[in-house]
XYZ file of C-alpha atoms in Angstrom:
298
model
C -10.395 -48.230 -22.481
C -11.746 -44.800 -22.660
C -15.243 -45.351 -22.922
C -14.814 -47.422 -19.672
C -12.979 -44.855 -17.927
C -15.655 -42.081 -19.361
C -18.604 -44.466 -17.725
C -16.429 -44.744 -13.953
C -15.571 -40.992 -14.294
C -19.265 -40.335 -14.891
C -20.528 -42.931 -12.227
C -17.955 -41.376 -10.173
C -19.281 -38.253 -10.250
C -22.943 -38.741 -9.455
C -21.855 -40.376 -6.074
C -19.940 -37.436 -4.940
C -22.598 -34.855 -2.572
C -22.715 -31.671 -4.216
C -20.281 -29.813 -1.972
C -17.207 -31.703 -2.992
C -18.881 -31.465 -6.560
C -19.002 -27.473 -6.249
C -15.776 -27.322 -4.045
C -13.957 -28.925 -7.342
C -15.564 -26.968 -9.366
C -14.488 -24.046 -7.645
C -10.348 -24.772 -7.039
C -10.830 -25.668 -11.555
C -11.267 -22.014 -11.868
C -9.046 -21.127 -9.127
C -6.543 -23.272 -10.652
C -6.492 -20.634 -13.556
C -5.529 -17.481 -11.008
C -1.787 -18.500 -10.110
C -1.886 -15.427 -8.075
C -4.445 -16.822 -6.106
C -3.064 -19.924 -5.685
C -0.135 -18.423 -4.596
C -1.585 -15.934 -2.296
C -4.300 -19.211 -0.651
C -1.166 -21.542 -0.050
C 0.452 -18.725 1.506
C -2.323 -18.106 3.848
C -2.312 -22.005 4.595
C 1.829 -21.480 5.084
C 1.122 -18.805 7.322
C -1.580 -20.187 9.432
C 0.430 -23.541 10.005
C 3.582 -21.666 11.397
C 1.174 -19.934 13.737
C -0.158 -22.890 15.237
C 3.036 -25.165 15.218
C 5.789 -22.481 15.306
C 6.091 -21.843 18.762
C 5.855 -25.294 20.087
C 9.247 -25.891 17.768
C 11.016 -22.836 18.838
C 13.497 -22.995 21.592
C 13.908 -19.274 23.081
C 11.504 -17.630 25.019
C 9.963 -14.180 23.229
C 10.104 -12.521 26.455
C 13.133 -13.707 27.823
C 16.325 -10.720 27.949
C 19.878 -10.646 27.318
C 21.684 -7.648 27.038
C 24.863 -9.149 26.288
C 23.411 -9.928 22.774
C 21.469 -6.671 21.983
C 20.813 -4.921 18.579
C 23.165 -8.469 17.283
C 22.116 -8.603 13.750
C 20.927 -11.740 11.399
C 23.525 -14.586 12.826
C 22.809 -18.688 12.985
C 21.964 -18.378 16.404
C 19.603 -14.929 15.603
C 17.963 -15.789 12.569
C 16.221 -12.570 12.580
C 18.983 -10.826 15.280
C 18.721 -9.887 18.218
C 16.459 -6.135 19.395
C 17.485 -3.167 22.478
C 16.419 -5.825 25.033
C 18.533 -8.683 23.613
C 15.017 -10.336 22.412
C 15.422 -12.944 19.872
C 13.689 -11.947 16.751
C 13.030 -14.513 15.553
C 11.104 -16.077 18.245
C 8.551 -12.636 19.066
C 7.928 -12.699 15.298
C 6.510 -16.260 14.775
C 4.478 -16.088 18.037
C 2.962 -12.662 16.794
C 2.491 -13.740 13.661
C -1.202 -16.698 15.344
C -1.792 -12.701 17.527
C -1.826 -10.727 14.889
C -3.738 -13.135 12.376
C -5.968 -13.909 15.560
C -6.854 -10.608 15.181
C -7.701 -9.980 12.338
C -9.483 -13.558 11.944
C -11.464 -12.466 15.158
C -12.145 -9.206 13.910
C -13.360 -10.347 10.752
C -15.865 -12.881 11.714
C -16.772 -10.159 14.530
C -17.866 -7.397 12.260
C -19.261 -9.805 9.208
C -21.465 -11.605 11.418
C -23.097 -8.015 11.960
C -23.047 -6.906 9.547
C -24.732 -9.866 7.639
C -27.103 -9.643 10.257
C -27.801 -5.564 9.587
C -27.739 -6.088 5.732
C -30.257 -9.327 5.621
C -32.811 -7.006 7.943
C -32.455 -4.270 6.128
C -32.612 -5.457 2.384
C -35.754 -8.161 3.150
C -37.563 -5.920 5.697
C -36.829 -2.410 3.031
C -39.595 0.423 4.517
C -38.726 2.890 7.288
C -36.240 -0.252 9.610
C -34.235 0.107 5.597
C -34.166 3.773 5.671
C -32.930 4.036 9.710
C -30.313 0.937 9.190
C -28.650 2.958 6.215
C -28.534 6.236 7.846
C -26.904 4.713 10.315
C -24.172 3.382 8.135
C -23.836 6.421 6.590
C -22.575 8.091 9.815
C -20.237 4.978 10.274
C -18.871 5.160 6.851
C -19.022 9.218 7.251
C -15.215 8.728 9.439
C -12.039 6.968 7.571
C -11.843 3.280 9.039
C -8.214 4.291 10.913
C -9.495 7.308 12.578
C -13.103 5.174 14.028
C -10.727 2.556 15.983
C -8.656 4.770 16.813
C -11.467 7.130 18.698
C -12.894 3.966 19.662
C -9.459 2.418 20.994
C -9.540 6.693 22.882
C -12.745 5.699 24.911
C -12.680 1.693 25.413
C -8.607 1.692 26.541
C -5.604 0.600 24.517
C -5.487 -3.420 24.438
C -6.252 -6.565 22.330
C -9.355 -6.925 23.062
C -10.647 -3.818 22.244
C -8.506 -3.708 19.042
C -10.900 -6.665 17.760
C -13.550 -4.502 19.007
C -12.830 -1.410 17.602
C -11.310 -3.270 13.898
C -14.670 -5.114 13.922
C -17.370 -1.725 14.148
C -15.695 -0.309 10.706
C -16.098 -3.483 9.468
C -19.592 -3.725 10.255
C -20.921 -0.348 6.978
C -19.036 -2.914 4.190
C -20.520 -6.426 4.760
C -24.510 -4.629 5.563
C -24.152 -2.547 2.539
C -22.958 -5.816 0.362
C -25.058 -7.728 1.742
C -28.535 -5.627 2.058
C -27.371 -5.122 -1.868
C -27.276 -8.830 -2.469
C -30.450 -9.620 -0.560
C -32.647 -6.761 -2.453
C -31.324 -8.884 -6.017
C -32.727 -11.638 -4.203
C -35.243 -11.305 -2.405
C -37.713 -10.256 -5.617
C -37.698 -13.921 -7.101
C -40.301 -16.251 -7.672
C -39.003 -19.013 -5.676
C -38.979 -16.543 -2.304
C -42.306 -15.487 -3.245
C -42.840 -18.988 -3.023
C -41.707 -19.718 -0.583
C -43.899 -16.816 0.996
C -46.872 -18.328 -0.358
C -46.498 -21.635 1.356
C -46.174 -19.920 4.523
C -42.520 -19.413 5.262
C -41.472 -17.588 8.311
C -39.237 -14.665 6.883
C -36.576 -16.184 9.689
C -36.446 -19.862 7.725
C -36.557 -17.848 3.876
C -34.022 -15.093 5.392
C -31.607 -17.800 6.524
C -32.012 -21.052 4.887
C -33.458 -19.558 0.962
C -31.810 -16.130 0.853
C -28.388 -15.966 2.984
C -27.093 -19.512 1.252
C -27.413 -17.794 -2.450
C -26.042 -14.345 -1.471
C -22.768 -16.215 0.424
C -20.178 -15.929 -2.696
C -19.528 -12.046 -1.999
C -20.138 -12.065 1.784
C -17.188 -14.474 1.380
C -14.941 -12.288 -0.835
C -15.165 -9.869 1.494
C -14.168 -11.815 4.104
C -10.597 -12.649 2.689
C -10.131 -9.007 1.594
C -11.161 -7.560 5.266
C -9.031 -9.832 6.934
C -6.016 -8.015 5.232
C -7.206 -4.662 6.166
C -8.371 -5.997 9.515
C -4.189 -7.572 9.791
C -2.725 -3.622 8.674
C -4.930 -2.050 10.783
C -4.389 -4.196 13.822
C -0.694 -3.996 13.648
C -1.107 -0.045 12.840
C -2.569 0.552 16.313
C 0.001 -1.570 18.201
C 2.549 0.388 16.164
C 1.121 3.984 17.560
C 0.729 2.439 21.111
C -2.843 1.794 20.617
C -2.834 -2.139 20.684
C -1.093 -4.702 21.878
C 1.459 -3.729 25.240
C 4.936 -4.050 25.362
C 6.047 -6.574 25.666
C 3.838 -8.232 23.672
C 5.177 -9.695 20.526
C 2.587 -8.789 18.351
C 4.186 -7.955 15.040
C 3.219 -4.000 15.589
C 4.267 -3.390 18.612
C 7.420 -5.138 18.281
C 7.925 -3.026 14.631
C 6.707 0.081 17.498
C 9.469 -1.396 18.870
C 11.825 -0.723 16.238
C 11.713 2.439 15.295
C 13.515 4.492 17.252
C 16.619 2.094 16.314
C 15.995 1.989 12.254
C 19.796 3.502 11.335
C 21.578 2.041 14.108
C 19.312 -1.683 14.021
C 17.434 -2.076 11.035
C 16.325 -5.535 11.438
C 14.502 -5.227 14.492
C 11.232 -3.415 12.313
C 12.946 -4.942 9.393
C 11.437 -8.589 9.716
C 8.494 -7.808 11.301
C 7.470 -5.458 9.024
C 8.650 -7.776 6.098
C 5.758 -10.617 7.784
C 2.617 -8.303 7.625
C 3.377 -7.102 4.267
C 2.699 -10.882 3.673
C 0.084 -11.919 5.182
C -1.749 -8.572 3.980
C -0.674 -8.952 -0.104
C -1.464 -13.085 0.931
C -5.027 -12.209 1.309
C -5.210 -10.046 -1.162
C -4.013 -11.636 -3.756
C -6.622 -14.792 -2.682
C -9.510 -12.260 -1.953
C -8.832 -11.239 -5.896
C -8.939 -14.196 -7.293
C -11.913 -15.426 -4.973
C -13.887 -13.354 -6.585
C -13.201 -13.932 -10.016
C -13.700 -17.511 -8.827
C -17.410 -17.021 -6.927
C -18.439 -14.685 -9.575
C -21.781 -15.905 -11.279
C -20.373 -13.781 -14.538
C -17.363 -15.800 -14.842
C -19.179 -19.133 -15.400
C -19.157 -20.510 -18.838
């Protein structure tokens, strides 16, 4: 029976698509890191709550009821009520999607531009590489949050501009990572063979180089989402991001800072949720790096 089972498994492995087989191998490695696996499951849970939660809540996140203002956690108000009598649990559930959405969109926008810049810089080299890298060095000279603050002061305080500002300070990191990977890949023999066969630069870059350097890009994206969420929440906390009465987590946290001693629950729960988001993406990103690192393969 064992020989038959082995034959069946071998046949199934042959019929599986390469993508499915790669995913199984990746998940097998990821399972070895229990902390990363926990982070991955927590991310999935947070995304589900962000999507489904607002549909299941019975209260309006903007509805005020001054008869219950500053009420602590109870059976009716799980996270208590704020200084306007708004249910904090409802606001946190709605704000979770807003905050995570800012993190995802900023990472996608900044990552896309950074990847393109890094590919062009690394592949063509020479003067193009020098000009691009000097511009990247200028951006890297500014701490990320200070750069975002400067951009928000120019563009104006709203969520769209927060996404743009956070995306801009994501560009240098992605560009440097992709440039380094491109420099290491473009001189390999199969790239020289494609050039000899007359393949265009665009085909070589996007079909043969980019697919082979996706691992560090994916890892950096997963780690940067945590940074983007923290930066977006920080900007909203300072009054430069989401504006009242938006239930964005940083804005809710900002609402509670004047009542820390008398009604600490207003700031406690959105702060804990922000911490969970950042923790989940950081531990998952670390595990992802171990699972996707070729040096870790046996």
